[in-house]
Amino acid sequence: MARLLDLLEQLRNGTKTSMYWIAEPAYVHQGEYDYLLRLIDALAGKGADAVKFHIMLNPDEYMVPEHPLYKELQKWLFTREQWRELFARCRKHGMEIVGLADELPSLEFLIEENAEAIAIHATSINDTYMLKGLAQAKQPLFVGIGGISFPEIEYMLKLLGEKRNLMMMYGIQEYPTPLEHVHLQKLPLYEAKFQCPVGYADHTASREQLGRYLAFATAYGLGARLFEQHVTLDLSVKREDDEAALEPDAFAELRGQLELVSRMTGSAVMNIGTEERAYFSAVRKCLVAGQDLPQGTLLTEQHVKYKRTQTQGDMDQRDIVHLLGKKLREPVRKGDAFCWRHLGENGRP
């Protein structure tokens, strides 16, 4: 599995050969600790490099009691000890921890627990207190930027200071997001503007298989190598935050599809592969004799043609400049490919 710090080092070096996949349960657990344990176990071996948890320890630091979600949210919280056990279960399966801090107590907890990365939601993008705390964290930071303007991001960056391992995650949640609202062209715009990796956080409909695949493939083509996907155990049972979720097996299938896209994309280094050269060599036209040519013939355009032939010579198409105006040192039959030996020992430049 990819390690986040390794990938970040690659990205800084301009290499985009690896991907990093985050499975996000969000609040699909609805406060059921055993459910979340089972989901973590089900994700093992399914292609998740990390699991992203929404950590909230003190809802009074996050929302006012009058908010319509306040009472329900109280039922969805876990203790510090439960979170430690959940983190340990993930690491046992080789998955890293991305902890989304909803308020300052959870941020401090994630720093203390050495989560592999910390994340903040777009809802906290200009929360000055949170940003000052994040500036002190040594872990890499994921910042949700869906629906966020350039000035808001610039303010965030100013408060974070010279934070080395900063990543932005672009995606908007419309429960679910229609395909025409995904706006993937923003990925390279954000990356060019702020000079940091920008990943894709998907929120398309759970049943939108083709659309989701196209969204991820397009995001990959636009340069994204960080991917985030909501997950759930069973889509037949309605749960919180499952509008854009995949079951673990579908998560694995999606990653497999993107691995294929990665292999199809190939390297950004310009070289011609052996299979490409073999294809061209098999189909290219050669320089051939347009008629039977005796030894001593002074070659002109009338004598030299471009044609496909079964037996190819050792001359390139561009080598016509070395043929014209030269005398043949041996005869060439009509349709035979020209070779350097036809010009004698000094024929090859």
Coordinates of C-alpha atoms in Angstrom, one line a residue:
M1 CA 0.0 0.0 0.0
A2 CA 1.2 3.6 -0.7
R3 CA 2.5 5.6 2.3
L4 CA 1.4 9.2 2.3
L5 CA 4.8 10.7 3.0
D6 CA 6.3 8.6 0.2
L7 CA 3.7 9.9 -2.2
L8 CA 4.2 13.5 -1.1
E9 CA 7.9 13.1 -1.8
Q10 CA 7.2 11.8 -5.2
L11 CA 4.8 14.7 -6.0
R12 CA 7.4 17.2 -4.9
N13 CA 9.8 15.7 -7.3
G14 CA 7.3 15.9 -10.1
T15 CA 6.6 12.2 -10.2
K16 CA 3.0 11.1 -10.5
T17 CA 3.2 7.3 -10.8
S18 CA 1.5 6.4 -7.5
M19 CA -1.9 7.0 -6.0
Y20 CA -3.2 7.4 -2.5
W21 CA -6.7 6.2 -1.7
I22 CA -8.8 7.2 1.3
A23 CA -11.9 5.4 2.4
E24 CA -14.2 7.7 4.3
P25 CA -17.0 6.3 6.6
A26 CA -18.0 9.9 7.7
Y27 CA -21.0 9.3 10.1
V28 CA -22.3 6.2 8.3
H29 CA -21.7 4.4 11.6
Q30 CA -24.4 6.5 13.4
G31 CA -22.6 6.0 16.7
E32 CA -22.5 2.2 16.4
Y33 CA -19.0 1.3 17.5
D34 CA -19.2 -2.4 16.4
Y35 CA -20.5 -1.3 12.9
L36 CA -17.4 0.9 12.4
L37 CA -15.1 -2.0 13.5
R38 CA -16.8 -4.3 11.0
L39 CA -16.4 -1.7 8.3
I40 CA -12.7 -1.3 9.0
D41 CA -12.3 -5.1 8.8
A42 CA -14.2 -5.2 5.6
L43 CA -11.9 -2.6 4.0
A44 CA -8.8 -4.7 4.7
G45 CA -7.2 -5.7 1.4
K46 CA -9.7 -3.6 -0.7
G47 CA -7.2 -1.0 -1.8
A48 CA -7.6 1.7 0.9
D49 CA -4.3 3.3 1.9
A50 CA -6.0 5.2 4.7
V51 CA -9.3 5.5 6.5
K52 CA -10.6 9.0 7.1
F53 CA -12.5 9.5 10.4
H54 CA -14.6 12.4 11.4
I55 CA -13.4 13.1 15.0
M56 CA -15.6 15.1 17.3
L57 CA -15.0 15.1 21.1
N58 CA -17.0 18.2 22.2
P59 CA -19.9 19.1 20.0
D60 CA -20.4 22.3 22.0
E61 CA -17.2 23.5 20.5
Y62 CA -18.6 22.8 17.0
M63 CA -22.2 23.9 16.9
V64 CA -24.8 25.7 19.0
P65 CA -27.3 23.6 20.9
E66 CA -30.1 25.1 18.8
H67 CA -28.8 23.5 15.6
P68 CA -31.2 20.9 14.3
L69 CA -28.3 18.3 14.1
Y70 CA -27.1 18.9 17.7
K71 CA -29.2 16.2 19.5
E72 CA -28.6 13.6 16.8
L73 CA -24.9 14.3 16.7
Q74 CA -24.6 13.5 20.4
K75 CA -25.6 9.9 19.7
W76 CA -22.8 9.5 17.1
L77 CA -19.7 10.3 19.2
F78 CA -17.0 8.0 20.5
T79 CA -14.7 8.3 23.4
R80 CA -10.9 8.9 23.1
E81 CA -10.3 5.3 24.1
Q82 CA -12.7 4.0 21.4
W83 CA -10.9 6.1 18.8
R84 CA -7.6 4.7 19.9
E85 CA -8.9 1.2 19.4
L86 CA -10.3 2.1 16.0
F87 CA -7.0 3.6 14.9
A88 CA -5.2 0.4 16.1
R89 CA -7.6 -1.8 14.1
C90 CA -6.8 0.2 10.9
R91 CA -3.1 0.0 11.4
K92 CA -3.3 -3.7 12.0
H93 CA -4.7 -3.9 8.5
G94 CA -2.0 -1.7 7.1
M95 CA -4.2 1.4 6.6
E96 CA -3.1 4.8 7.8
I97 CA -5.2 7.3 9.7
V98 CA -6.5 10.5 8.3
G99 CA -8.3 12.3 11.1
L100 CA -10.8 15.1 10.3
A101 CA -10.8 17.4 13.2
D102 CA -14.2 19.1 13.7
E103 CA -13.1 21.2 16.7
L104 CA -10.0 22.1 18.8
P105 CA -10.3 19.2 21.3
S106 CA -10.3 16.7 18.4
L107 CA -7.4 18.4 16.7
E108 CA -5.3 18.2 19.9
F109 CA -6.2 14.6 20.2
L110 CA -5.1 13.7 16.7
I111 CA -1.8 15.5 17.2
E112 CA -1.2 13.6 20.4
E113 CA -2.2 10.2 18.8
N114 CA 0.2 10.8 15.9
A115 CA -2.4 10.3 13.2
E116 CA -0.6 9.9 9.9
A117 CA -2.5 13.0 8.6
I118 CA -5.0 15.6 9.8
A119 CA -7.9 17.0 7.7
I120 CA -10.2 19.9 8.1
H121 CA -13.5 20.3 6.4
A122 CA -14.3 23.3 4.2
T123 CA -16.6 24.3 7.1
S124 CA -13.5 25.3 9.1
I125 CA -11.5 26.8 6.2
N126 CA -11.2 30.2 7.9
D127 CA -11.6 29.2 11.5
T128 CA -8.7 31.2 12.8
Y129 CA -8.3 29.1 16.0
M130 CA -8.3 25.8 14.2
L131 CA -5.8 27.1 11.6
K132 CA -3.4 28.4 14.3
G133 CA -3.6 24.9 15.9
L134 CA -3.0 23.2 12.6
A135 CA 0.0 25.4 11.9
Q136 CA 1.7 23.8 14.9
A137 CA 0.9 20.2 13.8
K138 CA 3.8 18.2 12.3
Q139 CA 1.5 15.8 10.4
P140 CA 0.5 16.3 6.7
L141 CA -2.7 18.3 6.3
F142 CA -5.7 17.7 4.0
V143 CA -7.9 20.7 3.4
G144 CA -11.3 20.4 1.9
I145 CA -11.8 23.2 -0.6
G146 CA -15.2 22.4 -2.2
G147 CA -17.1 25.6 -2.7
I148 CA -14.2 27.7 -1.4
S149 CA -13.0 30.9 -3.1
F150 CA -9.4 31.9 -3.8
P151 CA -9.4 34.7 -1.1
E152 CA -10.6 32.2 1.5
I153 CA -7.8 29.8 0.6
E154 CA -5.2 32.6 0.6
Y155 CA -6.3 33.6 4.1
M156 CA -6.0 30.0 5.3
L157 CA -2.5 29.7 3.8
K158 CA -1.4 32.9 5.5
L159 CA -2.4 31.5 8.9
L160 CA -0.9 28.1 8.2
G161 CA 2.5 29.7 7.3
E162 CA 5.2 27.6 5.7
K163 CA 3.4 24.2 6.1
R164 CA 5.4 21.7 4.0
N165 CA 3.0 18.8 3.5
L166 CA -0.3 20.5 2.6
M167 CA -2.8 18.9 0.3
M168 CA -6.1 20.2 -1.0
M169 CA -9.1 17.9 -1.6
Y170 CA -11.7 19.2 -4.1
G171 CA -15.2 17.9 -4.1
I172 CA -18.7 19.2 -3.3
Q173 CA -21.5 17.3 -1.6
E174 CA -25.0 17.7 -2.8
Y175 CA -26.3 14.4 -1.3
P176 CA -25.4 13.2 -4.0
T177 CA -23.7 15.5 -6.5
P178 CA -25.0 15.4 -10.1
L179 CA -22.3 14.6 -12.6
E180 CA -22.7 18.0 -14.3
H181 CA -21.8 19.7 -11.0
V182 CA -18.5 18.0 -10.4
H183 CA -16.5 20.7 -12.3
L184 CA -13.2 18.8 -12.5
Q185 CA -11.4 21.5 -14.5
K186 CA -11.0 23.2 -11.1
L187 CA -8.4 20.6 -10.1
P188 CA -5.6 21.9 -12.2
L189 CA -6.7 25.5 -11.6
Y190 CA -6.3 25.1 -7.8
E191 CA -3.0 23.2 -8.2
A192 CA -1.5 25.9 -10.6
K193 CA -2.7 28.7 -8.3
F194 CA -1.5 27.4 -5.0
Q195 CA 1.4 25.0 -6.0
C196 CA 0.3 22.1 -3.9
P197 CA -1.2 18.7 -4.6
V198 CA -5.0 18.7 -5.2
G199 CA -6.9 15.5 -4.9
Y200 CA -10.5 14.5 -5.8
A201 CA -13.1 13.7 -3.2
D202 CA -16.0 12.0 -4.9
H203 CA -19.7 12.6 -4.0
T204 CA -21.5 11.2 -7.0
A205 CA -24.4 8.9 -6.5
S206 CA -23.7 5.4 -5.1
R207 CA -25.5 3.7 -8.0
E208 CA -23.8 6.0 -10.7
Q209 CA -21.2 3.4 -11.6
L210 CA -20.2 4.7 -15.1
G211 CA -20.3 8.3 -14.1
R212 CA -18.2 7.8 -11.0
Y213 CA -15.6 5.8 -13.0
L214 CA -15.5 8.6 -15.6
A215 CA -15.1 11.2 -12.9
F216 CA -12.2 9.4 -11.3
A217 CA -10.5 8.7 -14.6
T218 CA -10.9 12.4 -15.7
A219 CA -9.5 13.6 -12.3
Y220 CA -6.5 11.3 -12.9
G221 CA -6.0 12.7 -16.3
L222 CA -6.1 16.2 -14.9
G223 CA -3.3 15.3 -12.5
A224 CA -5.0 14.1 -9.3
R225 CA -3.3 11.3 -7.4
L226 CA -5.1 11.6 -4.1
F227 CA -8.6 10.1 -4.1
E228 CA -11.3 10.0 -1.5
Q229 CA -14.4 7.8 -1.6
H230 CA -17.2 7.4 1.0
V231 CA -17.8 3.8 2.1
T232 CA -20.5 1.8 3.8
L233 CA -21.1 -1.8 4.6
D234 CA -24.4 -2.4 2.9
L235 CA -26.2 0.0 0.5
S236 CA -29.4 -1.9 0.9
V237 CA -29.7 -0.5 4.4
K238 CA -30.1 3.3 4.5
R239 CA -27.6 5.1 6.7
E240 CA -26.3 8.6 7.3
D241 CA -23.8 9.8 4.7
D242 CA -24.3 6.9 2.3
E243 CA -25.7 8.8 -0.7
A244 CA -22.3 8.7 -2.4
A245 CA -20.9 5.7 -0.6
L246 CA -19.5 2.4 -2.0
E247 CA -19.4 -1.0 -0.4
P248 CA -15.8 -2.4 0.2
D249 CA -15.9 -4.7 -2.8
A250 CA -17.0 -1.8 -5.1
F251 CA -14.3 0.4 -3.6
A252 CA -11.7 -2.3 -4.6
E253 CA -13.1 -2.5 -8.1
L254 CA -13.0 1.3 -8.5
R255 CA -9.3 1.4 -7.5
G256 CA -8.6 -1.5 -9.9
Q257 CA -10.2 0.5 -12.7
L258 CA -8.0 3.5 -11.9
E259 CA -4.9 1.3 -11.7
L260 CA -5.7 0.3 -15.3
V261 CA -6.1 4.0 -16.2
S262 CA -2.7 4.6 -14.6
R263 CA -1.1 1.8 -16.7
M264 CA -2.8 3.1 -19.8
T265 CA -1.5 6.6 -19.2
G266 CA 2.1 5.4 -18.9
S267 CA 5.1 7.6 -18.2
A268 CA 5.3 11.3 -18.7
V269 CA 8.9 10.8 -20.0
M270 CA 9.0 11.0 -23.8
N271 CA 10.4 7.7 -25.1
I272 CA 9.3 5.3 -27.7
G273 CA 8.6 1.8 -26.3
T274 CA 9.8 -1.4 -27.9
E275 CA 6.2 -2.3 -28.8
E276 CA 5.7 1.1 -30.4
R277 CA 8.8 0.7 -32.5
A278 CA 7.8 -2.8 -33.5
Y279 CA 4.5 -1.6 -34.7
F280 CA 6.0 1.2 -36.7
S281 CA 8.7 -1.0 -38.2
A282 CA 6.0 -3.4 -39.3
V283 CA 3.9 -0.9 -41.1
R284 CA 6.2 1.9 -42.3
K285 CA 7.0 2.5 -45.9
C286 CA 10.5 1.8 -47.0
L287 CA 12.8 3.4 -49.6
V288 CA 12.5 0.9 -52.5
A289 CA 13.7 0.7 -56.1
G290 CA 11.1 1.9 -58.5
Q291 CA 12.6 -0.2 -61.3
D292 CA 15.4 -2.7 -61.8
L293 CA 18.6 -0.7 -61.2
P294 CA 22.0 -1.8 -62.5
Q295 CA 25.2 -1.2 -60.7
G296 CA 26.5 2.3 -61.3
T297 CA 23.0 3.9 -61.6
L298 CA 23.0 7.6 -60.5
L299 CA 20.0 7.7 -58.3
T300 CA 17.2 10.3 -58.8
E301 CA 13.7 10.7 -57.5
Q302 CA 12.5 8.6 -60.5
H303 CA 14.4 5.6 -59.1
V304 CA 13.4 5.9 -55.4
K305 CA 9.9 5.2 -54.1
Y306 CA 8.3 5.0 -50.7
K307 CA 6.4 1.7 -50.4
R308 CA 5.5 -0.9 -47.8
T309 CA 7.4 -4.2 -48.3
Q310 CA 7.8 -7.5 -46.6
T311 CA 11.6 -7.3 -46.3
Q312 CA 12.7 -3.9 -44.9
G313 CA 16.0 -2.4 -45.5
D314 CA 18.2 -0.7 -42.9
M315 CA 17.6 2.8 -44.1
D316 CA 15.2 5.3 -42.5
Q317 CA 12.6 7.2 -44.6
R318 CA 14.6 10.4 -44.0
D319 CA 17.7 8.8 -45.5
I320 CA 16.5 9.6 -49.0
V321 CA 18.8 12.6 -48.9
H322 CA 21.7 10.2 -48.8
L323 CA 20.4 8.2 -51.7
L324 CA 19.7 10.9 -54.3
G325 CA 22.7 11.8 -56.3
K326 CA 24.7 8.7 -55.3
K327 CA 25.8 5.8 -57.5
L328 CA 24.8 2.3 -56.7
R329 CA 27.7 0.0 -55.9
E330 CA 25.6 -3.1 -56.7
P331 CA 22.3 -3.8 -58.6
V332 CA 18.9 -3.5 -56.9
R333 CA 15.8 -5.2 -58.2
K334 CA 12.5 -3.4 -58.6
G335 CA 10.6 -3.3 -55.3
D336 CA 13.6 -4.2 -53.1
A337 CA 14.4 -2.0 -50.2
F338 CA 17.5 0.1 -50.3
C339 CA 20.3 -0.7 -47.8
W340 CA 23.4 1.1 -46.9
R341 CA 25.5 -1.6 -48.6
H342 CA 24.1 -0.6 -51.9
L343 CA 26.1 2.6 -51.7
G344 CA 29.3 0.9 -50.7
E345 CA 31.5 1.0 -47.5
N346 CA 31.3 4.8 -47.4
G347 CA 27.7 5.1 -48.0
R348 CA 26.5 5.4 -44.4
P349 CA 26.9 9.0 -43.1

